[in-house]
PDB file of N, CA and C in Angstrom:
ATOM      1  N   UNK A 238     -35.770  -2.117 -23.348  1.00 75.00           N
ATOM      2  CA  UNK A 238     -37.120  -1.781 -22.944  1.00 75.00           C
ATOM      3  C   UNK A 238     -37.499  -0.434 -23.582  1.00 75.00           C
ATOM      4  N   UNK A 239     -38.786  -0.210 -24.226  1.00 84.00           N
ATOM      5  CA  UNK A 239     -38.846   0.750 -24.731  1.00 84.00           C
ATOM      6  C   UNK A 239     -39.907   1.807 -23.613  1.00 84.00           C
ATOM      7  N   UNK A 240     -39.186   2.771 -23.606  1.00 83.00           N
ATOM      8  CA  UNK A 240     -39.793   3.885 -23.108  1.00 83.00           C
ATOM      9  C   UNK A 240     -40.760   5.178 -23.322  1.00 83.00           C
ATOM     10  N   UNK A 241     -40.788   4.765 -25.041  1.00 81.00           N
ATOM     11  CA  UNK A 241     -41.788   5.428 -25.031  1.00 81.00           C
ATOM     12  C   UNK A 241     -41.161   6.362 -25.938  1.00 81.00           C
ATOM     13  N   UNK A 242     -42.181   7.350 -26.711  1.00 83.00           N
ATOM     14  CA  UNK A 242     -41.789   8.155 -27.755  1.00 83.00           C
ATOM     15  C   UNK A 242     -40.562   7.882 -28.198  1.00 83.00           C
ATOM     16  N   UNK A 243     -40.268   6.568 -29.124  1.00 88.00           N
ATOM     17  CA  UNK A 243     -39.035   6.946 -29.421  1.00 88.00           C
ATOM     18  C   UNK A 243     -37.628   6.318 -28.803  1.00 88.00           C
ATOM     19  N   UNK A 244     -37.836   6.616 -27.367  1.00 91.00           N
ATOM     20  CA  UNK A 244     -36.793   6.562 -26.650  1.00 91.00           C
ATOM     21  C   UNK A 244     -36.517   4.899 -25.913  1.00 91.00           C
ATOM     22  N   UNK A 245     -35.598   4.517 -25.477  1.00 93.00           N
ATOM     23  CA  UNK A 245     -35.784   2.781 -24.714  1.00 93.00           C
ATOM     24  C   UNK A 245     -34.332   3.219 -23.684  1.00 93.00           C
ATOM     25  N   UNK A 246     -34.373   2.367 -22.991  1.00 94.00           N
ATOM     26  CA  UNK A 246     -34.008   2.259 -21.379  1.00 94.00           C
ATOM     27  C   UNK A 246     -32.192   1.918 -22.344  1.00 94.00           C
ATOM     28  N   UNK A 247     -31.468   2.896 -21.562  1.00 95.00           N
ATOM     29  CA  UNK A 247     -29.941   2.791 -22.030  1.00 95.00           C
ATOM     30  C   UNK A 247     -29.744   4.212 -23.138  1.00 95.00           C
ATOM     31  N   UNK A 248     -29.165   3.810 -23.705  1.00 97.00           N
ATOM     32  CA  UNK A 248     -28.105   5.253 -24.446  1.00 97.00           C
ATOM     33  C   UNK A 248     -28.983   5.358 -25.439  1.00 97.00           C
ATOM     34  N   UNK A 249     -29.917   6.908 -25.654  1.00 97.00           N
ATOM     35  CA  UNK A 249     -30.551   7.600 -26.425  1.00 97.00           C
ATOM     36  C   UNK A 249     -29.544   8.487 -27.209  1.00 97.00           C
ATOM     37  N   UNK A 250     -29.820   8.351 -28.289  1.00 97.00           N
ATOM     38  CA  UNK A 250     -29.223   9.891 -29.349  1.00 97.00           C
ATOM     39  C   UNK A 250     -30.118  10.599 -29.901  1.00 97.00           C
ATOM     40  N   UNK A 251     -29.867  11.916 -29.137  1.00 96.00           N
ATOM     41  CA  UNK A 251     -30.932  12.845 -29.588  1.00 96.00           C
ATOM     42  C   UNK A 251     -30.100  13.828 -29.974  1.00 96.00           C
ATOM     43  N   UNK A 252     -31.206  14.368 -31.084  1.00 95.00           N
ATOM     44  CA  UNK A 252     -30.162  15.402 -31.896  1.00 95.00           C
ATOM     45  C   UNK A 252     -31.244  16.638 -31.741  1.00 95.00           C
ATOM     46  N   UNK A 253     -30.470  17.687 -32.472  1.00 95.00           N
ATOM     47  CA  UNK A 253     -30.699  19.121 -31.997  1.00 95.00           C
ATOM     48  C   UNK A 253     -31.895  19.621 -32.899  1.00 95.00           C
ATOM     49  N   UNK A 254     -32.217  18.716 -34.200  1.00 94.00           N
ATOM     50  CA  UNK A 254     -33.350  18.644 -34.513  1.00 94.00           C
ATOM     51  C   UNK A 254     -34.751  18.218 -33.655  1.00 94.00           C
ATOM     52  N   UNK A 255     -34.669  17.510 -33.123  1.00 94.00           N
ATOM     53  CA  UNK A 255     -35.643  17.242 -32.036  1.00 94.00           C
ATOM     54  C   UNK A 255     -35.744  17.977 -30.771  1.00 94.00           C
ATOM     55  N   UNK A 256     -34.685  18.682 -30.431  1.00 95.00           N
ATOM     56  CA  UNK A 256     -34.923  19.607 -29.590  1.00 95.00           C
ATOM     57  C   UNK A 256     -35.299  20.774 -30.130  1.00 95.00           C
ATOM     58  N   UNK A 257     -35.071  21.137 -30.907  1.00 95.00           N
ATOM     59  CA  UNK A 257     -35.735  22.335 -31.488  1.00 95.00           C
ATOM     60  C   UNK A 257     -37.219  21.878 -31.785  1.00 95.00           C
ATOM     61  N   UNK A 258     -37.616  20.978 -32.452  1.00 94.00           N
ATOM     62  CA  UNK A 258     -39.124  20.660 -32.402  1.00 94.00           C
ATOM     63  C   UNK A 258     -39.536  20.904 -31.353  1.00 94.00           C
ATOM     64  N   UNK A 259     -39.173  20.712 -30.411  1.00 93.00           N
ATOM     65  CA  UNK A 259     -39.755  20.687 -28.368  1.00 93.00           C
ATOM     66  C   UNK A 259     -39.926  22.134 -28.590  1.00 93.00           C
ATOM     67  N   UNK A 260     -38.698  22.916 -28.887  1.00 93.00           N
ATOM     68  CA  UNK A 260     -39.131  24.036 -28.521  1.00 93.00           C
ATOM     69  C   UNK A 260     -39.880  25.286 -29.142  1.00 93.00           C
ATOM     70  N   UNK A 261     -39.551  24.401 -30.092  1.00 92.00           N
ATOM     71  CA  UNK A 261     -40.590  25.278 -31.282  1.00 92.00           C
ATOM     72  C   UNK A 261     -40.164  26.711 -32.069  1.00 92.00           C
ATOM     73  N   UNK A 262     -38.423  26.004 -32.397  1.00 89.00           N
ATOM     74  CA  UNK A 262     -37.887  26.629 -32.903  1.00 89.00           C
ATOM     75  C   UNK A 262     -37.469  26.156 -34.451  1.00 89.00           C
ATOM     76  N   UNK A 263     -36.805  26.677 -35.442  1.00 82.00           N
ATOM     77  CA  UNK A 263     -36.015  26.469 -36.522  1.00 82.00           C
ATOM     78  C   UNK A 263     -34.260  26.135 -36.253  1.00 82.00           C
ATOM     79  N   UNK A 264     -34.067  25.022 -35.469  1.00 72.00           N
ATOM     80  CA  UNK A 264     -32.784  25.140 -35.356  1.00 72.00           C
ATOM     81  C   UNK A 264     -31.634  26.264 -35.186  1.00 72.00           C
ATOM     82  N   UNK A 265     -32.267  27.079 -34.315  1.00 82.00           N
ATOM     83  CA  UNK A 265     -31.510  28.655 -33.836  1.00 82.00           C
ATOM     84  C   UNK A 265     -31.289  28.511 -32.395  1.00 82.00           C
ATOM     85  N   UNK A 266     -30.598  27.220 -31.611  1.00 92.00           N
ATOM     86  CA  UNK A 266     -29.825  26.981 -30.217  1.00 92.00           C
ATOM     87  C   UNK A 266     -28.657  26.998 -30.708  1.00 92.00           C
ATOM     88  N   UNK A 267     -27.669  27.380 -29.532  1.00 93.00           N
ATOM     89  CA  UNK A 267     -26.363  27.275 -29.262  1.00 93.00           C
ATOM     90  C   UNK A 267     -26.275  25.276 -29.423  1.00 93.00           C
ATOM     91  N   UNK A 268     -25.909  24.953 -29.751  1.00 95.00           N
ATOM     92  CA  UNK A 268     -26.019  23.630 -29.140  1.00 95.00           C
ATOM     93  C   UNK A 268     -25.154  23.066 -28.438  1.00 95.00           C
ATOM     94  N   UNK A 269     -23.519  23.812 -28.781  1.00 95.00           N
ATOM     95  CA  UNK A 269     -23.150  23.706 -26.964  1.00 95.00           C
ATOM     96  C   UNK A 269     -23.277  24.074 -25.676  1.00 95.00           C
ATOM     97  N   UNK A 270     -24.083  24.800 -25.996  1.00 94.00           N
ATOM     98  CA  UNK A 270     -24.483  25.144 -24.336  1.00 94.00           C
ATOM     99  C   UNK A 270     -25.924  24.369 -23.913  1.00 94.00           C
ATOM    100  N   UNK A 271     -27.116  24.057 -25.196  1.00 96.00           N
ATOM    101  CA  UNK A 271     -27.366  23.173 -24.564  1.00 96.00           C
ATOM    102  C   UNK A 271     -27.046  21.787 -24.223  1.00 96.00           C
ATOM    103  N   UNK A 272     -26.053  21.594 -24.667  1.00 96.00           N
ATOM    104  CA  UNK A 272     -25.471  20.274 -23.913  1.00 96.00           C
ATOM    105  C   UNK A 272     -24.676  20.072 -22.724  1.00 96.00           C
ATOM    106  N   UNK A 273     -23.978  21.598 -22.356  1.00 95.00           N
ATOM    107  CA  UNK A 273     -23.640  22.106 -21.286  1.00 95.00           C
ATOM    108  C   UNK A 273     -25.230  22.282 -20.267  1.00 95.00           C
ATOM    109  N   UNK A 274     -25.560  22.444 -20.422  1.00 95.00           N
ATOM    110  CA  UNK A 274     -27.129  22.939 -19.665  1.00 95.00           C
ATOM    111  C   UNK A 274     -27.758  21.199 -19.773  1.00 95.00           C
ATOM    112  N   UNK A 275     -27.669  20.909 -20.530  1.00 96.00           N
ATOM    113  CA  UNK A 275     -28.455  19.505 -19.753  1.00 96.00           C
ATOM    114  C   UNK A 275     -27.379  18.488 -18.964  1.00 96.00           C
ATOM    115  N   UNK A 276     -26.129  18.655 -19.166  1.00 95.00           N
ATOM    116  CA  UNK A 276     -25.581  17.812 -18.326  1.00 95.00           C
ATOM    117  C   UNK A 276     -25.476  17.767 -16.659  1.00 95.00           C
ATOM    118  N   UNK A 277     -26.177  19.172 -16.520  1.00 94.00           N
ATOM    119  CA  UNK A 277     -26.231  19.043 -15.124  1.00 94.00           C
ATOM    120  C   UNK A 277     -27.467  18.138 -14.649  1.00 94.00           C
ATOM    121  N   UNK A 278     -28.363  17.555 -15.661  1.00 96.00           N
ATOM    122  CA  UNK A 278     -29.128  16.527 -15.297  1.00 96.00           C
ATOM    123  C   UNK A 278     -29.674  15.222 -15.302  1.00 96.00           C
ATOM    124  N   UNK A 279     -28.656  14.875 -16.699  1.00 96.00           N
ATOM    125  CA  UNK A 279     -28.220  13.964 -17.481  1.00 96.00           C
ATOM    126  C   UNK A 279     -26.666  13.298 -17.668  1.00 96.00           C
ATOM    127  N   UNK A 280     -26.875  11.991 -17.559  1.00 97.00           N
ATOM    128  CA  UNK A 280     -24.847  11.597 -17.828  1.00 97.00           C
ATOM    129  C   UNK A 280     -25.397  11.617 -19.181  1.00 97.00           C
ATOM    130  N   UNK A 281     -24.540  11.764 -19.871  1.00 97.00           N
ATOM    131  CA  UNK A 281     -23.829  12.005 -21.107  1.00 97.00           C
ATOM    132  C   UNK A 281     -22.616  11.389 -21.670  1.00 97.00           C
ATOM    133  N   UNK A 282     -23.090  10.476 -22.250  1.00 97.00           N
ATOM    134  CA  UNK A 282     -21.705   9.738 -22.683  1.00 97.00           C
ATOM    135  C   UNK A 282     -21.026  10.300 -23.724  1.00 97.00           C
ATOM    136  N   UNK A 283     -21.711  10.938 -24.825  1.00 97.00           N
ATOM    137  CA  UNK A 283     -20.427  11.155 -26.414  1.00 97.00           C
ATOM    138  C   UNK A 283     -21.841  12.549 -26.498  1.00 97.00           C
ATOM    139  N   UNK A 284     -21.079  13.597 -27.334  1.00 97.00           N
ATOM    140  CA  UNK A 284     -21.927  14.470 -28.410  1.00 97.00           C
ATOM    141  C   UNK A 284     -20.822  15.104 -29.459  1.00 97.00           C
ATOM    142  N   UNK A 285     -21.885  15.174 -30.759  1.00 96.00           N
ATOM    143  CA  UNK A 285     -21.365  15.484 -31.519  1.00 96.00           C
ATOM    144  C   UNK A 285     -21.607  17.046 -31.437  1.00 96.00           C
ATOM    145  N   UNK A 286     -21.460  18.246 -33.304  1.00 95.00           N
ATOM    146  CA  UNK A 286     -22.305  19.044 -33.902  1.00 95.00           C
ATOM    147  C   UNK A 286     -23.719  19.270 -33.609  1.00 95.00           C
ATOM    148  N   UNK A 287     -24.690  17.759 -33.548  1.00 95.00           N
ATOM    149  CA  UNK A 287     -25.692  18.142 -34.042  1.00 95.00           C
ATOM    150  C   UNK A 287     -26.626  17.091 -32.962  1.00 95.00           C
ATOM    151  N   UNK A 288     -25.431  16.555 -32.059  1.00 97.00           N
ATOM    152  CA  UNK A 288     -26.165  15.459 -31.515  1.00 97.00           C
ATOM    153  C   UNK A 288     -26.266  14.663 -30.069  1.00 97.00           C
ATOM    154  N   UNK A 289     -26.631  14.668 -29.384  1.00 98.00           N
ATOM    155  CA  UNK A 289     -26.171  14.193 -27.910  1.00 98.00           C
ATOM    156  C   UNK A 289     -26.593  12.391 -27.562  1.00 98.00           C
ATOM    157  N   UNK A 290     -25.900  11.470 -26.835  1.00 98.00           N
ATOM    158  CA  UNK A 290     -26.192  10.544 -26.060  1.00 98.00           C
ATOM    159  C   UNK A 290     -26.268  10.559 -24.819  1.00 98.00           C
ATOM    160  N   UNK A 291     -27.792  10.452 -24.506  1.00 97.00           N
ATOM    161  CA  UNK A 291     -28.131  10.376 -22.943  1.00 97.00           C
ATOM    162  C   UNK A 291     -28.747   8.675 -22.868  1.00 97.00           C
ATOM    163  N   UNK A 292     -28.083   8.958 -21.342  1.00 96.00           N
ATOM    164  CA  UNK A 292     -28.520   7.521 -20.735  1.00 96.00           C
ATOM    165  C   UNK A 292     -30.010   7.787 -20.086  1.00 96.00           C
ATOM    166  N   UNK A 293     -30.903   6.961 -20.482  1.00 96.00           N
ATOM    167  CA  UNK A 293     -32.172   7.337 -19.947  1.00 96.00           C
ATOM    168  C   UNK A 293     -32.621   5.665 -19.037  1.00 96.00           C
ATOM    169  N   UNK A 294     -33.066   6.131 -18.219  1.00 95.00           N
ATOM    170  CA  UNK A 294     -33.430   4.694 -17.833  1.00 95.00           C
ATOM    171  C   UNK A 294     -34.575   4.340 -17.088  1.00 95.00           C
ATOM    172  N   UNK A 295     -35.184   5.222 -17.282  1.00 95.00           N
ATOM    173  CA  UNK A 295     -37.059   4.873 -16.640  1.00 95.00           C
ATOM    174  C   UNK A 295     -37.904   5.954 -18.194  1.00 95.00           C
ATOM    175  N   UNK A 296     -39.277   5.951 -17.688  1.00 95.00           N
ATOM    176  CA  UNK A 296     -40.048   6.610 -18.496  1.00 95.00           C
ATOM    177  C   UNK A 296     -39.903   8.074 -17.599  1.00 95.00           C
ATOM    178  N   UNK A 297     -39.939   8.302 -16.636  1.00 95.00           N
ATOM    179  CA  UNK A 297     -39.609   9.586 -15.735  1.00 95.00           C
ATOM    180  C   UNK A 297     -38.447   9.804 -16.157  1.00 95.00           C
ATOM    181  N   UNK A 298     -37.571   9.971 -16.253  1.00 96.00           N
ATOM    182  CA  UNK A 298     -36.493  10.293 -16.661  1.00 96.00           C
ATOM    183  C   UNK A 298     -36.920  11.267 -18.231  1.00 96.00           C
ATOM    184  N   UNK A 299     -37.235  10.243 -19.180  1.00 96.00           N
ATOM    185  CA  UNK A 299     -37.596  10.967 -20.081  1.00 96.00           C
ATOM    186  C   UNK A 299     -38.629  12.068 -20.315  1.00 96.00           C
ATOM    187  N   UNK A 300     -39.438  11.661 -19.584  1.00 96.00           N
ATOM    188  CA  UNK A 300     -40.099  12.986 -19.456  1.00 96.00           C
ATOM    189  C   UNK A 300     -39.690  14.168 -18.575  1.00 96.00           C
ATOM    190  N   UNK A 301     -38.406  13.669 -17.458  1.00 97.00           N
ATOM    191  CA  UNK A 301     -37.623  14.678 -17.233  1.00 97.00           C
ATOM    192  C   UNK A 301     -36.907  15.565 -18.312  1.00 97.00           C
ATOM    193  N   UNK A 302     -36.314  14.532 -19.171  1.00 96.00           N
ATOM    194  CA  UNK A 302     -35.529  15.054 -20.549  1.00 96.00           C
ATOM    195  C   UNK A 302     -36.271  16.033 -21.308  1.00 96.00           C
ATOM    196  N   UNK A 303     -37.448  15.777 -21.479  1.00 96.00           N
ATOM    197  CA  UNK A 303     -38.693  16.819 -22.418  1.00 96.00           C
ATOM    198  C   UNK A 303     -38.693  18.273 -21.268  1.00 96.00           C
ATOM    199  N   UNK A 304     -39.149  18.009 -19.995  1.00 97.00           N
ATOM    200  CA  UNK A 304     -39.373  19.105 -19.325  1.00 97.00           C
ATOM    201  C   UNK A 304     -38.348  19.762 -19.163  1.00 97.00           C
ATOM    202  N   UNK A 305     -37.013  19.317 -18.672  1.00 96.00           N
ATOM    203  CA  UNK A 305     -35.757  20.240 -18.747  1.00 96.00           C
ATOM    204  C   UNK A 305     -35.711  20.982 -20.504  1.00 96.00           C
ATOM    205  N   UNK A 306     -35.578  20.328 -21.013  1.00 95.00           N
ATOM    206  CA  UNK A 306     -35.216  20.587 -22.689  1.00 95.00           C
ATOM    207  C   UNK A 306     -36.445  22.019 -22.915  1.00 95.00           C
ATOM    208  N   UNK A 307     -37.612  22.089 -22.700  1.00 95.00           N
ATOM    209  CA  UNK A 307     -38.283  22.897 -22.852  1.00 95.00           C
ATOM    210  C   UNK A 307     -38.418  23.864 -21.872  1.00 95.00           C
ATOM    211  N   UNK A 308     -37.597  23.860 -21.166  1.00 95.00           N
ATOM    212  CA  UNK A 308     -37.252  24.962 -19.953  1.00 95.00           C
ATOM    213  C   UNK A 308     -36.324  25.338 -20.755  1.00 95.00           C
ATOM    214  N   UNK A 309     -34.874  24.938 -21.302  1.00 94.00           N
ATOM    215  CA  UNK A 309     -33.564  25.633 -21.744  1.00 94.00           C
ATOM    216  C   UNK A 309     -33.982  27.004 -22.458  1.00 94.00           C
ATOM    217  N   UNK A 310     -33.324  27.740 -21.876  1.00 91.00           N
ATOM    218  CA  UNK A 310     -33.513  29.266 -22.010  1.00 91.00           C
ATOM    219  C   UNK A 310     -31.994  29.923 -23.253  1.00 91.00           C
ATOM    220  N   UNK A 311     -32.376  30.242 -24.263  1.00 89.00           N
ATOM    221  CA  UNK A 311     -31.216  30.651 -25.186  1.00 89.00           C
ATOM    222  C   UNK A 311     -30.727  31.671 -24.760  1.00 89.00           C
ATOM    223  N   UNK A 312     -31.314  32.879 -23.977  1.00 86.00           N
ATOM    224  CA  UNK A 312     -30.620  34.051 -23.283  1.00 86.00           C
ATOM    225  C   UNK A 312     -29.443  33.437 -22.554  1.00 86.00           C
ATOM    226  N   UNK A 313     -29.259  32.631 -22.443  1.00 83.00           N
ATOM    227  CA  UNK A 313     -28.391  32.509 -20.580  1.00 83.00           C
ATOM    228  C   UNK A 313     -27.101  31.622 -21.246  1.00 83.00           C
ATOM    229  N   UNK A 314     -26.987  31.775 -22.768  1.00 86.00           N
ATOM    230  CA  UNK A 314     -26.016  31.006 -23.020  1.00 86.00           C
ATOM    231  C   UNK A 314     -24.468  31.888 -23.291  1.00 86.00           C
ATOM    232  N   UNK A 315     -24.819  33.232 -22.951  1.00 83.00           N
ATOM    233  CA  UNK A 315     -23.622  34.108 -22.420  1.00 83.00           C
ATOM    234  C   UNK A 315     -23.237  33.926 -20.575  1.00 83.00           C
ATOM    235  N   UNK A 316     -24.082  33.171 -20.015  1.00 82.00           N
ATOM    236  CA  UNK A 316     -23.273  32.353 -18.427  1.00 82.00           C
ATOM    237  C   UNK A 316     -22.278  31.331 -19.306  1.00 82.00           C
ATOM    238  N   UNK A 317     -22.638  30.223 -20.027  1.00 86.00           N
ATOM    239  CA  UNK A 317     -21.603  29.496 -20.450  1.00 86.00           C
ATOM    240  C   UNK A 317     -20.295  29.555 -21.375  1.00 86.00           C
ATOM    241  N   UNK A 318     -20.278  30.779 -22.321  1.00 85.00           N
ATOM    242  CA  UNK A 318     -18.822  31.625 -22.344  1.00 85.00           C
ATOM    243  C   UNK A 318     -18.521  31.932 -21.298  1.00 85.00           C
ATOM    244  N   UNK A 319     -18.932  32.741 -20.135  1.00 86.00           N
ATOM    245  CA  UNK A 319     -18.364  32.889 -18.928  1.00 86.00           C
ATOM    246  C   UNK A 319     -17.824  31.969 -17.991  1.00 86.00           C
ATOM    247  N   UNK A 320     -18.431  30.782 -17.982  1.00 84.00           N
ATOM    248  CA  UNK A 320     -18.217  29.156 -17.129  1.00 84.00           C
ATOM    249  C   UNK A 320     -16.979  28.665 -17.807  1.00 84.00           C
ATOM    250  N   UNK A 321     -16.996  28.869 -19.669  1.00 84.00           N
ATOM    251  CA  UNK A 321     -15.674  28.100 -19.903  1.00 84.00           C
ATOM    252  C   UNK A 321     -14.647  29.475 -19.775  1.00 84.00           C
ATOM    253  N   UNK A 322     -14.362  30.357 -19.576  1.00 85.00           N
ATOM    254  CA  UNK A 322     -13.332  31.245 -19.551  1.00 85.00           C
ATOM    255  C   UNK A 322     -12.725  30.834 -17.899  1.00 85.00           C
ATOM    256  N   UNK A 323     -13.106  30.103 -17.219  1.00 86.00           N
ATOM    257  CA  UNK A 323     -12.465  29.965 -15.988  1.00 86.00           C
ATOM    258  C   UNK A 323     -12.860  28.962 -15.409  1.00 86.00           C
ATOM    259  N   UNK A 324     -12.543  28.031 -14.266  1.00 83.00           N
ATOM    260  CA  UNK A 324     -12.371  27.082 -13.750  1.00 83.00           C
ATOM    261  C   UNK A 324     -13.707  26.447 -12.589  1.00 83.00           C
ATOM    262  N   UNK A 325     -14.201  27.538 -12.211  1.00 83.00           N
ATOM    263  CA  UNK A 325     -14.999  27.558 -11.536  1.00 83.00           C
ATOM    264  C   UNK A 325     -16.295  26.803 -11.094  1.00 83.00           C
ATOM    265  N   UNK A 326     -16.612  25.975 -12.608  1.00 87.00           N
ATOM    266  CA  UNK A 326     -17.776  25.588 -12.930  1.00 87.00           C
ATOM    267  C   UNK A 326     -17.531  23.893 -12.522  1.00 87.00           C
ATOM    268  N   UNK A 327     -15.885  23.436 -12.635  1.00 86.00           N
ATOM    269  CA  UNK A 327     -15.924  22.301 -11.759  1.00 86.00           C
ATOM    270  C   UNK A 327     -15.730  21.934 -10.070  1.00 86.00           C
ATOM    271  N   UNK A 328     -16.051  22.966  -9.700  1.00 86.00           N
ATOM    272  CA  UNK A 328     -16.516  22.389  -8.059  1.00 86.00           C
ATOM    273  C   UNK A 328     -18.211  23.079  -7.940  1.00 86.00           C
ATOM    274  N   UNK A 329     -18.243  24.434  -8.845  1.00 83.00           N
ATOM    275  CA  UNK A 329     -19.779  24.663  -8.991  1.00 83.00           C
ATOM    276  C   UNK A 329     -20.487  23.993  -9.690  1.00 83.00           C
ATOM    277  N   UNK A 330     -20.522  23.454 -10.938  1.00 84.00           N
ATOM    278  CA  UNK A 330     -21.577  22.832 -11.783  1.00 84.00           C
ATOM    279  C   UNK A 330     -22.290  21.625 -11.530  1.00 84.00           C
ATOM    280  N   UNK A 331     -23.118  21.762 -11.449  1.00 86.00           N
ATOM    281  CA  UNK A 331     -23.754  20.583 -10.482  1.00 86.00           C
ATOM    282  C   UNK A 331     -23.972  19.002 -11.497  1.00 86.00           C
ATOM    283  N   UNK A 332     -23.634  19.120 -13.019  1.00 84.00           N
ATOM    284  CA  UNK A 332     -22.979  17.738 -13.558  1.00 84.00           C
ATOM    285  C   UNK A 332     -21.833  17.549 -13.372  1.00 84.00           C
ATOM    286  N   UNK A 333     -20.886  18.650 -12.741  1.00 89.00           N
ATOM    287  CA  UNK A 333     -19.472  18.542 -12.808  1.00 89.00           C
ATOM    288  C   UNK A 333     -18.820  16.812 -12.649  1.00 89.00           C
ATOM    289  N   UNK A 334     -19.081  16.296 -11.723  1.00 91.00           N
ATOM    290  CA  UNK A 334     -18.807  15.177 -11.194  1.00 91.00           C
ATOM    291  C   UNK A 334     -18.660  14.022 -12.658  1.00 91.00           C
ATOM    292  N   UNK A 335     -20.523  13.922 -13.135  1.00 92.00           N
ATOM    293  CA  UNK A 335     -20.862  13.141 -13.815  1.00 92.00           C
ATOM    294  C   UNK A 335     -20.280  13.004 -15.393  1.00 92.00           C
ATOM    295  N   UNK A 336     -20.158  14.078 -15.594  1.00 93.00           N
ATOM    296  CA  UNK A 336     -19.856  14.259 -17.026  1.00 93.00           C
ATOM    297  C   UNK A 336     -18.310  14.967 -17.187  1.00 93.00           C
ATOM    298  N   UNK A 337     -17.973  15.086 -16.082  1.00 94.00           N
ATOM    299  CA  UNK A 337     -16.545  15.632 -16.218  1.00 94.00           C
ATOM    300  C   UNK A 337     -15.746  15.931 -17.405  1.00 94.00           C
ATOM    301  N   UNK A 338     -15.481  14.417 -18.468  1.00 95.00           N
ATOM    302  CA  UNK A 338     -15.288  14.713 -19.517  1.00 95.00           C
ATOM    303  C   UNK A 338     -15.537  15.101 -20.311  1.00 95.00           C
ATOM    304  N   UNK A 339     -16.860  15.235 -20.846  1.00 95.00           N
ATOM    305  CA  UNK A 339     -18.021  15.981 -22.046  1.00 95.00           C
ATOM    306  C   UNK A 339     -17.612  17.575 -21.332  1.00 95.00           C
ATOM    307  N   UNK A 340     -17.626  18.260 -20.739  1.00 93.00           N
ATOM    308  CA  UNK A 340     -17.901  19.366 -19.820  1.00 93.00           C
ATOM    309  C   UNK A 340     -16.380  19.747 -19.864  1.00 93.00           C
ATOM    310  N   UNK A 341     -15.146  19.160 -20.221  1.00 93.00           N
ATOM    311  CA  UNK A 341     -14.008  19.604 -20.539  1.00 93.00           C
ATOM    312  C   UNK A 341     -14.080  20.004 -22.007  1.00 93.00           C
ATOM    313  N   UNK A 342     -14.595  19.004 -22.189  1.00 94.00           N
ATOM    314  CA  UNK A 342     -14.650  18.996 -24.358  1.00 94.00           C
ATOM    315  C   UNK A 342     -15.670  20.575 -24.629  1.00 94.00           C
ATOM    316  N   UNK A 343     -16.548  20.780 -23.902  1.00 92.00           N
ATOM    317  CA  UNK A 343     -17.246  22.083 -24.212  1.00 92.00           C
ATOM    318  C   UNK A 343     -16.470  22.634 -23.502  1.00 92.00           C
ATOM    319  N   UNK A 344     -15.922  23.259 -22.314  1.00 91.00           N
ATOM    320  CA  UNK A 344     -14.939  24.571 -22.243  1.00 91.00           C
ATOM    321  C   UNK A 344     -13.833  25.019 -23.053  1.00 91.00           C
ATOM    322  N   UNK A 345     -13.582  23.734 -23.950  1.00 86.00           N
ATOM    323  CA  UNK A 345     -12.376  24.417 -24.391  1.00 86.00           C
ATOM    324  C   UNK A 345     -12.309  24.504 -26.168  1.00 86.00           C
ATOM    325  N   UNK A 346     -13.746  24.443 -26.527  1.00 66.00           N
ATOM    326  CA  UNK A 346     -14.545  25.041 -27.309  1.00 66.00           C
ATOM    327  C   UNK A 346     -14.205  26.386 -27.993  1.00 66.00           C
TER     328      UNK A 346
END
């Protein structure tokens, strides 16, 4: 089912080129941390370098995906060196649960 801009109901790959369009940058994000930063709102099945798979599965959703994505703040990506230097972030992080594995693969980054 297609959802619209692009996107259809099941596993989206969006890459860090398109998030930077959102934000109206030149490709100057961390891009592990934003993939750390959206997993607390998104499952996440695989990401690469340059690229993430989210499961999207309504048209709300995706336009959740746009509104979070254009909230991500590049200052705050010195909290996530701090999150992977210690343990903390899996009973705090509020994707902890969901993405458990992606969220190991970035701490130890």
């Amino acid at each position: 089912m297609d959802l619209g801009y692009g996107f259809i109901k099941g596993l989206n790959k969006i890459t860090k080129e398109k998030i930077c369009q959102w934000l109206h940058t030149e490709n100057s994000i961390t891009w592990d941390f934003f993939v750390w930063y959206i997993a607390d709102y998104f499952k996440i099945r695989d990401y690469g370098e340059d690229w993430v798979i989210i499961e999207l599965w309504s048209e709300r959703q995706r336009e959740f995906l746009y509104k979070k994505s254009i909230d991500y703040e590049e200052e705050y990506k010195y909290n996530y060196e701090i999150d992977c230097a210690n343990d903390l972030w899996k009973s705090h992080k509020r994707g902890a649960e969901r993405n458990y594995d992606i969220l190991i693969r970035l701490a130890q980054v």
